[in-house]
GROMACS .gro file of C-alpha atoms in nm:
model
  367
    1UNK     CA    1  -2.160  -0.184   0.449
    2UNK     CA    2  -2.206  -0.438   0.177
    3UNK     CA    3  -1.787  -0.554   0.242
    4UNK     CA    4  -1.870  -0.625   0.588
    5UNK     CA    5  -2.214  -0.806   0.502
    6UNK     CA    6  -1.964  -1.012   0.243
    7UNK     CA    7  -1.744  -1.141   0.576
    8UNK     CA    8  -2.091  -1.265   0.726
    9UNK     CA    9  -2.218  -1.469   0.474
   10UNK     CA   10  -1.846  -1.606   0.481
   11UNK     CA   11  -1.827  -1.669   0.806
   12UNK     CA   12  -2.212  -1.808   0.784
   13UNK     CA   13  -2.138  -2.072   0.545
   14UNK     CA   14  -1.790  -2.181   0.694
   15UNK     CA   15  -2.001  -2.219   1.115
   16UNK     CA   16  -1.686  -1.939   1.251
   17UNK     CA   17  -1.843  -1.756   1.568
   18UNK     CA   18  -1.656  -1.405   1.548
   19UNK     CA   19  -1.364  -1.264   1.318
   20UNK     CA   20  -1.097  -1.043   1.492
   21UNK     CA   21  -1.027  -0.794   1.204
   22UNK     CA   22  -0.634  -0.657   1.402
   23UNK     CA   23  -0.493  -0.446   1.090
   24UNK     CA   24  -0.579  -0.061   1.112
   25UNK     CA   25  -0.519  -0.002   0.713
   26UNK     CA   26  -0.866  -0.344   0.730
   27UNK     CA   27  -1.034  -0.188   1.010
   28UNK     CA   28  -1.033   0.185   0.773
   29UNK     CA   29  -1.133  -0.034   0.489
   30UNK     CA   30  -1.447  -0.221   0.631
   31UNK     CA   31  -1.534   0.053   0.879
   32UNK     CA   32  -1.481   0.413   0.747
   33UNK     CA   33  -1.209   0.521   1.074
   34UNK     CA   34  -0.835   0.484   1.051
   35UNK     CA   35  -0.619   0.551   1.250
   36UNK     CA   36  -0.302   0.428   1.356
   37UNK     CA   37  -0.380   0.305   1.720
   38UNK     CA   38   0.044   0.205   1.771
   39UNK     CA   39   0.109   0.060   2.035
   40UNK     CA   40  -0.251   0.031   2.169
   41UNK     CA   41  -0.586  -0.197   2.052
   42UNK     CA   42  -0.783  -0.125   1.773
   43UNK     CA   43  -1.002  -0.460   1.720
   44UNK     CA   44  -1.314  -0.479   1.460
   45UNK     CA   45  -1.505  -0.832   1.526
   46UNK     CA   46  -1.692  -1.004   1.332
   47UNK     CA   47  -2.042  -1.155   1.329
   48UNK     CA   48  -2.197  -1.397   1.146
   49UNK     CA   49  -2.593  -1.285   1.311
   50UNK     CA   50  -2.513  -0.905   1.502
   51UNK     CA   51  -2.367  -0.583   1.513
   52UNK     CA   52  -1.969  -0.569   1.512
   53UNK     CA   53  -1.862  -0.366   1.718
   54UNK     CA   54  -1.554  -0.137   1.722
   55UNK     CA   55  -1.274  -0.153   2.020
   56UNK     CA   56  -1.097   0.097   2.023
   57UNK     CA   57  -0.824   0.311   2.273
   58UNK     CA   58  -1.038   0.556   2.473
   59UNK     CA   59  -0.907   0.933   2.328
   60UNK     CA   60  -0.964   0.732   1.967
   61UNK     CA   61  -1.409   0.696   2.112
   62UNK     CA   62  -1.544   0.986   1.925
   63UNK     CA   63  -1.337   0.979   1.645
   64UNK     CA   64  -1.513   0.658   1.535
   65UNK     CA   65  -1.790   0.769   1.570
   66UNK     CA   66  -1.748   1.098   1.349
   67UNK     CA   67  -1.611   0.868   1.099
   68UNK     CA   68  -1.949   0.753   1.097
   69UNK     CA   69  -1.928   0.435   1.209
   70UNK     CA   70  -2.338   0.324   1.247
   71UNK     CA   71  -2.310   0.018   1.497
   72UNK     CA   72  -2.145  -0.005   1.891
   73UNK     CA   73  -1.752   0.137   1.950
   74UNK     CA   74  -1.647   0.044   2.298
   75UNK     CA   75  -1.279   0.260   2.422
   76UNK     CA   76  -1.078   0.162   2.774
   77UNK     CA   77  -0.866   0.357   2.933
   78UNK     CA   78  -0.471   0.266   2.849
   79UNK     CA   79  -0.433   0.093   3.272
   80UNK     CA   80  -0.675  -0.104   3.194
   81UNK     CA   81  -0.716  -0.443   3.075
   82UNK     CA   82  -0.836  -0.439   2.646
   83UNK     CA   83  -0.814  -0.813   2.660
   84UNK     CA   84  -1.085  -0.862   2.971
   85UNK     CA   85  -1.316  -0.520   2.840
   86UNK     CA   86  -1.278  -0.720   2.529
   87UNK     CA   87  -1.365  -1.075   2.696
   88UNK     CA   88  -1.694  -0.852   2.848
   89UNK     CA   89  -1.845  -0.667   2.561
   90UNK     CA   90  -1.856  -1.036   2.330
   91UNK     CA   91  -2.004  -1.290   2.640
   92UNK     CA   92  -2.248  -0.905   2.641
   93UNK     CA   93  -2.367  -1.037   2.309
   94UNK     CA   94  -2.357  -1.390   2.252
   95UNK     CA   95  -2.269  -1.653   2.463
   96UNK     CA   96  -1.846  -1.775   2.463
   97UNK     CA   97  -1.751  -1.857   2.091
   98UNK     CA   98  -1.567  -2.137   1.993
   99UNK     CA   99  -1.518  -2.094   1.663
  100UNK     CA  100  -1.250  -1.780   1.572
  101UNK     CA  101  -1.140  -1.660   1.227
  102UNK     CA  102  -0.871  -1.369   1.239
  103UNK     CA  103  -0.571  -1.188   1.080
  104UNK     CA  104  -0.323  -1.459   1.044
  105UNK     CA  105  -0.086  -1.274   0.866
  106UNK     CA  106  -0.146  -0.962   1.115
  107UNK     CA  107  -0.223  -1.098   1.485
  108UNK     CA  108   0.109  -1.124   1.680
  109UNK     CA  109   0.139  -1.355   1.975
  110UNK     CA  110   0.102  -1.184   2.225
  111UNK     CA  111  -0.190  -1.098   2.156
  112UNK     CA  112  -0.331  -1.397   1.953
  113UNK     CA  113  -0.217  -1.542   2.362
  114UNK     CA  114  -0.426  -1.259   2.491
  115UNK     CA  115  -0.679  -1.410   2.336
  116UNK     CA  116  -0.656  -1.840   2.421
  117UNK     CA  117  -0.638  -1.730   2.737
  118UNK     CA  118  -0.911  -1.520   2.843
  119UNK     CA  119  -1.194  -1.738   2.592
  120UNK     CA  120  -0.969  -2.080   2.687
  121UNK     CA  121  -1.251  -2.336   2.482
  122UNK     CA  122  -1.209  -2.135   2.200
  123UNK     CA  123  -0.985  -2.266   1.864
  124UNK     CA  124  -0.871  -2.039   1.590
  125UNK     CA  125  -0.807  -2.203   1.316
  126UNK     CA  126  -0.983  -1.925   1.079
  127UNK     CA  127  -0.807  -1.672   0.831
  128UNK     CA  128  -0.988  -1.409   0.724
  129UNK     CA  129  -0.658  -1.296   0.554
  130UNK     CA  130  -0.723  -1.421   0.220
  131UNK     CA  131  -1.165  -1.313   0.223
  132UNK     CA  132  -0.977  -0.962   0.281
  133UNK     CA  133  -0.695  -0.972   0.038
  134UNK     CA  134  -0.965  -1.077  -0.253
  135UNK     CA  135  -1.275  -0.744  -0.102
  136UNK     CA  136  -0.956  -0.570  -0.173
  137UNK     CA  137  -0.856  -0.679  -0.462
  138UNK     CA  138  -1.166  -0.532  -0.647
  139UNK     CA  139  -1.159  -0.140  -0.680
  140UNK     CA  140  -1.544   0.088  -0.664
  141UNK     CA  141  -1.552   0.320  -0.901
  142UNK     CA  142  -1.558   0.585  -0.576
  143UNK     CA  143  -1.228   0.462  -0.466
  144UNK     CA  144  -1.032   0.472  -0.818
  145UNK     CA  145  -1.127   0.920  -0.802
  146UNK     CA  146  -0.940   0.881  -0.449
  147UNK     CA  147  -0.746   0.758  -0.622
  148UNK     CA  148  -0.672   0.943  -0.926
  149UNK     CA  149  -0.631   1.205  -0.648
  150UNK     CA  150  -0.387   1.090  -0.521
  151UNK     CA  151  -0.202   0.995  -0.840
  152UNK     CA  152  -0.236   1.417  -0.956
  153UNK     CA  153  -0.086   1.531  -0.644
  154UNK     CA  154   0.234   1.266  -0.737
  155UNK     CA  155   0.251   1.504  -1.016
  156UNK     CA  156   0.265   1.764  -0.821
  157UNK     CA  157   0.504   1.605  -0.643
  158UNK     CA  158   0.749   1.605  -0.930
  159UNK     CA  159   0.745   1.846  -1.095
  160UNK     CA  160   0.854   1.984  -0.721
  161UNK     CA  161   1.116   1.797  -0.664
  162UNK     CA  162   1.272   1.797  -1.028
  163UNK     CA  163   1.263   2.184  -1.013
  164UNK     CA  164   1.431   2.172  -0.653
  165UNK     CA  165   1.738   1.961  -0.784
  166UNK     CA  166   2.107   2.118  -0.741
  167UNK     CA  167   2.472   2.043  -0.684
  168UNK     CA  168   2.373   2.300  -0.353
  169UNK     CA  169   2.132   2.085  -0.162
  170UNK     CA  170   2.135   1.650  -0.098
  171UNK     CA  171   1.935   1.436  -0.170
  172UNK     CA  172   1.706   1.487   0.200
  173UNK     CA  173   1.698   1.912   0.082
  174UNK     CA  174   1.544   1.775  -0.181
  175UNK     CA  175   1.344   1.547   0.037
  176UNK     CA  176   1.256   1.893   0.271
  177UNK     CA  177   1.177   2.091   0.013
  178UNK     CA  178   0.864   1.837  -0.204
  179UNK     CA  179   0.725   1.755   0.163
  180UNK     CA  180   0.692   2.082   0.276
  181UNK     CA  181   0.475   2.185  -0.059
  182UNK     CA  182   0.284   1.923  -0.033
  183UNK     CA  183   0.182   2.005   0.401
  184UNK     CA  184   0.089   2.388   0.172
  185UNK     CA  185  -0.166   2.194  -0.039
  186UNK     CA  186  -0.303   2.013   0.203
  187UNK     CA  187  -0.100   1.699   0.190
  188UNK     CA  188  -0.043   1.642   0.522
  189UNK     CA  189   0.142   1.269   0.473
  190UNK     CA  190   0.330   1.079   0.202
  191UNK     CA  191   0.255   0.719   0.142
  192UNK     CA  192   0.626   0.642   0.209
  193UNK     CA  193   0.946   0.791   0.303
  194UNK     CA  194   0.988   1.027  -0.032
  195UNK     CA  195   1.274   0.837  -0.204
  196UNK     CA  196   1.510   1.116  -0.386
  197UNK     CA  197   1.874   0.892  -0.524
  198UNK     CA  198   2.116   1.081  -0.698
  199UNK     CA  199   2.402   0.865  -0.899
  200UNK     CA  200   2.477   0.592  -0.781
  201UNK     CA  201   2.316   0.596  -0.468
  202UNK     CA  202   1.969   0.499  -0.731
  203UNK     CA  203   2.161   0.176  -0.755
  204UNK     CA  204   2.037   0.100  -0.415
  205UNK     CA  205   1.654   0.058  -0.483
  206UNK     CA  206   1.554   0.075  -0.138
  207UNK     CA  207   1.763   0.326  -0.012
  208UNK     CA  208   1.765   0.583   0.172
  209UNK     CA  209   1.819   1.002   0.082
  210UNK     CA  210   2.170   1.086   0.262
  211UNK     CA  211   2.321   1.400   0.278
  212UNK     CA  212   2.521   1.382  -0.018
  213UNK     CA  213   2.534   1.707  -0.273
  214UNK     CA  214   2.318   1.530  -0.577
  215UNK     CA  215   2.525   1.488  -0.854
  216UNK     CA  216   2.568   1.635  -1.139
  217UNK     CA  217   2.512   1.557  -1.469
  218UNK     CA  218   2.414   1.173  -1.344
  219UNK     CA  219   2.046   1.039  -1.310
  220UNK     CA  220   1.838   1.118  -1.037
  221UNK     CA  221   1.634   0.834  -0.886
  222UNK     CA  222   1.261   1.009  -0.715
  223UNK     CA  223   1.005   0.680  -0.595
  224UNK     CA  224   0.722   0.893  -0.376
  225UNK     CA  225   0.306   0.966  -0.303
  226UNK     CA  226   0.077   1.099  -0.069
  227UNK     CA  227  -0.195   0.976   0.091
  228UNK     CA  228  -0.532   1.136  -0.024
  229UNK     CA  229  -0.870   1.045   0.197
  230UNK     CA  230  -0.735   0.748   0.326
  231UNK     CA  231  -0.541   0.627  -0.079
  232UNK     CA  232  -0.230   0.647  -0.187
  233UNK     CA  233  -0.059   0.679  -0.466
  234UNK     CA  234   0.314   0.551  -0.517
  235UNK     CA  235   0.508   0.641  -0.863
  236UNK     CA  236   0.899   0.698  -0.998
  237UNK     CA  237   1.038   0.879  -1.199
  238UNK     CA  238   1.424   0.876  -1.301
  239UNK     CA  239   1.510   1.232  -1.498
  240UNK     CA  240   1.879   1.268  -1.617
  241UNK     CA  241   2.019   1.652  -1.411
  242UNK     CA  242   2.241   1.788  -1.646
  243UNK     CA  243   2.416   1.558  -1.977
  244UNK     CA  244   2.451   1.189  -1.823
  245UNK     CA  245   2.668   0.914  -2.023
  246UNK     CA  246   2.585   0.641  -2.265
  247UNK     CA  247   2.483   0.415  -2.024
  248UNK     CA  248   2.321   0.528  -1.783
  249UNK     CA  249   2.102   0.668  -2.113
  250UNK     CA  250   2.112   0.298  -2.251
  251UNK     CA  251   1.923   0.186  -1.938
  252UNK     CA  252   1.719   0.386  -1.897
  253UNK     CA  253   1.594   0.369  -2.286
  254UNK     CA  254   1.572  -0.061  -2.176
  255UNK     CA  255   1.331  -0.012  -1.883
  256UNK     CA  256   1.111   0.244  -2.035
  257UNK     CA  257   1.081   0.043  -2.298
  258UNK     CA  258   1.011  -0.238  -2.047
  259UNK     CA  259   0.742  -0.009  -1.875
  260UNK     CA  260   0.591   0.063  -2.215
  261UNK     CA  261   0.521  -0.275  -2.268
  262UNK     CA  262   0.411  -0.317  -1.949
  263UNK     CA  263   0.204  -0.071  -1.965
  264UNK     CA  264   0.034  -0.127  -2.302
  265UNK     CA  265  -0.050  -0.557  -2.207
  266UNK     CA  266  -0.190  -0.460  -1.879
  267UNK     CA  267  -0.506  -0.634  -1.914
  268UNK     CA  268  -0.802  -0.810  -1.820
  269UNK     CA  269  -0.754  -1.213  -1.907
  270UNK     CA  270  -0.342  -1.158  -1.896
  271UNK     CA  271  -0.176  -1.376  -1.510
  272UNK     CA  272   0.059  -1.171  -1.317
  273UNK     CA  273   0.317  -1.420  -1.381
  274UNK     CA  274   0.257  -1.354  -1.705
  275UNK     CA  275   0.291  -0.889  -1.709
  276UNK     CA  276   0.556  -0.968  -1.511
  277UNK     CA  277   0.752  -1.166  -1.810
  278UNK     CA  278   0.728  -0.953  -2.116
  279UNK     CA  279   0.901  -0.674  -1.876
  280UNK     CA  280   1.162  -0.908  -1.778
  281UNK     CA  281   1.255  -1.064  -2.068
  282UNK     CA  282   1.224  -0.736  -2.216
  283UNK     CA  283   1.571  -0.631  -1.988
  284UNK     CA  284   1.744  -0.965  -1.973
  285UNK     CA  285   1.702  -0.952  -2.344
  286UNK     CA  286   1.933  -0.605  -2.351
  287UNK     CA  287   2.197  -0.792  -2.120
  288UNK     CA  288   2.052  -0.637  -1.787
  289UNK     CA  289   1.793  -0.936  -1.669
  290UNK     CA  290   2.052  -1.006  -1.343
  291UNK     CA  291   2.003  -0.639  -1.249
  292UNK     CA  292   1.647  -0.640  -1.232
  293UNK     CA  293   1.628  -0.760  -0.885
  294UNK     CA  294   1.263  -0.719  -0.775
  295UNK     CA  295   0.862  -0.793  -0.905
  296UNK     CA  296   0.778  -0.565  -1.165
  297UNK     CA  297   0.393  -0.488  -0.894
  298UNK     CA  298   0.255  -0.444  -0.638
  299UNK     CA  299  -0.154  -0.399  -0.550
  300UNK     CA  300  -0.296   0.004  -0.375
  301UNK     CA  301  -0.459   0.142  -0.196
  302UNK     CA  302  -0.545   0.239   0.126
  303UNK     CA  303  -0.193   0.117   0.128
  304UNK     CA  304   0.086   0.145  -0.049
  305UNK     CA  305   0.176  -0.262  -0.079
  306UNK     CA  306  -0.081  -0.460  -0.096
  307UNK     CA  307  -0.237  -0.762  -0.250
  308UNK     CA  308  -0.122  -0.860  -0.563
  309UNK     CA  309   0.173  -0.921  -0.643
  310UNK     CA  310   0.293  -0.898  -0.980
  311UNK     CA  311   0.581  -1.160  -0.985
  312UNK     CA  312   0.650  -1.506  -1.188
  313UNK     CA  313   0.437  -1.728  -0.960
  314UNK     CA  314   0.167  -1.564  -0.910
  315UNK     CA  315  -0.075  -1.709  -1.205
  316UNK     CA  316  -0.370  -1.446  -1.146
  317UNK     CA  317  -0.557  -1.314  -1.383
  318UNK     CA  318  -0.633  -0.939  -1.382
  319UNK     CA  319  -0.993  -0.868  -1.368
  320UNK     CA  320  -1.170  -0.533  -1.413
  321UNK     CA  321  -1.124  -0.334  -1.051
  322UNK     CA  322  -0.761  -0.436  -0.989
  323UNK     CA  323  -0.493  -0.185  -0.935
  324UNK     CA  324  -0.143  -0.280  -0.884
  325UNK     CA  325   0.211  -0.019  -0.985
  326UNK     CA  326   0.463  -0.214  -1.325
  327UNK     CA  327   0.806  -0.047  -1.223
  328UNK     CA  328   1.020  -0.226  -1.375
  329UNK     CA  329   1.382  -0.131  -1.198
  330UNK     CA  330   1.765  -0.195  -1.360
  331UNK     CA  331   2.032  -0.123  -1.011
  332UNK     CA  332   2.416  -0.181  -1.182
  333UNK     CA  333   2.561  -0.089  -0.794
  334UNK     CA  334   2.876   0.223  -0.796
  335UNK     CA  335   2.727   0.311  -1.106
  336UNK     CA  336   2.331   0.416  -1.177
  337UNK     CA  337   1.956   0.291  -1.097
  338UNK     CA  338   1.633   0.322  -1.292
  339UNK     CA  339   1.324   0.321  -1.206
  340UNK     CA  340   1.028   0.427  -1.339
  341UNK     CA  341   0.739   0.351  -1.198
  342UNK     CA  342   0.340   0.420  -1.197
  343UNK     CA  343   0.068   0.275  -1.085
  344UNK     CA  344  -0.252   0.128  -1.259
  345UNK     CA  345  -0.605   0.001  -1.278
  346UNK     CA  346  -0.808  -0.262  -1.539
  347UNK     CA  347  -1.026  -0.140  -1.709
  348UNK     CA  348  -1.297  -0.358  -1.934
  349UNK     CA  349  -0.947  -0.298  -2.266
  350UNK     CA  350  -0.673  -0.160  -2.115
  351UNK     CA  351  -0.570  -0.018  -1.794
  352UNK     CA  352  -0.544   0.358  -1.733
  353UNK     CA  353  -0.183   0.519  -1.499
  354UNK     CA  354  -0.294   0.716  -1.226
  355UNK     CA  355   0.035   0.997  -1.227
  356UNK     CA  356   0.087   1.175  -1.604
  357UNK     CA  357   0.459   1.291  -1.558
  358UNK     CA  358   0.575   1.201  -1.918
  359UNK     CA  359   0.870   0.960  -1.902
  360UNK     CA  360   1.100   1.033  -2.184
  361UNK     CA  361   1.379   1.059  -2.054
  362UNK     CA  362   1.368   1.439  -1.878
  363UNK     CA  363   1.736   1.657  -1.939
  364UNK     CA  364   1.769   1.923  -1.629
  365UNK     CA  365   2.005   2.179  -1.689
  366UNK     CA  366   2.275   2.169  -1.420
  367UNK     CA  367   2.208   2.459  -1.119
   0.00000   0.00000   0.00000
């Protein structure tokens, strides 16, 4: 429970009476219990000098206990007022807390107003968002091992997807094949909606797979990841389905050069913005800078997108244990799109990838 101790120490040092953690991903990080409550209230309350407690829907209470949570857990029924019950449990432990710390990047306005109604004398000026981000920034060896397994399954998913390509199948068909095979192997959740885009469709970086047949003699972009033991993978590969034209082959090689250069440069001491610039300069020099329209990367862990952003303006110095994606892309409207992505962790002298599917342009036979 060292992560909880970090928060307790921060509360004491900054003279806050209580912290309210509302993002279920962060609750999972601190407690070992993970479940999306959807519209219900799931909360973790941390005090500087008392045991924390979880407040959960009644249907989740036994699951919290089974997850190994050693402190109190309180439940509520759907017809009950959760914030009235939260107030009761807090007042049973301590006098009404006056100084609160919240996740200001996660708590909804509606729930914030309910807090103010139940604790009208309190101030809610504290923000623990950055503290949590920093705590989650450095992955432990155990966390990195889980990320490695998630990466291994992403490699399996790529293999399934490449084999499934066919002119008689749609992009959506390929997604279904990948996710079906993952479930057959016990991987019940992807880390995000699987993306397969063929030909010019791939020029939309976050476009959804369409009911369009896979195009022959065109690039096909795969972006996918899985959840393993609460940790995510995220990787992209672009392959040639048949022989592609010179322009497509060229932008692929430029993107690959940028991705490999950034991978080689990722090490302790370089800043996030310097790493972004290495990849971006290669793409810009080749004449495609206007088509690289997103940051180089994002953090990875229990969420598929988390702190930090690897981008211009971020002077964060990379250190061992940080995990993030390296994913340059070139997207030319009405022509083609290429993205090559691995998530990595920073080591003492470089970085290691979680995914290992080859990146040299793979030309698959049309079928």
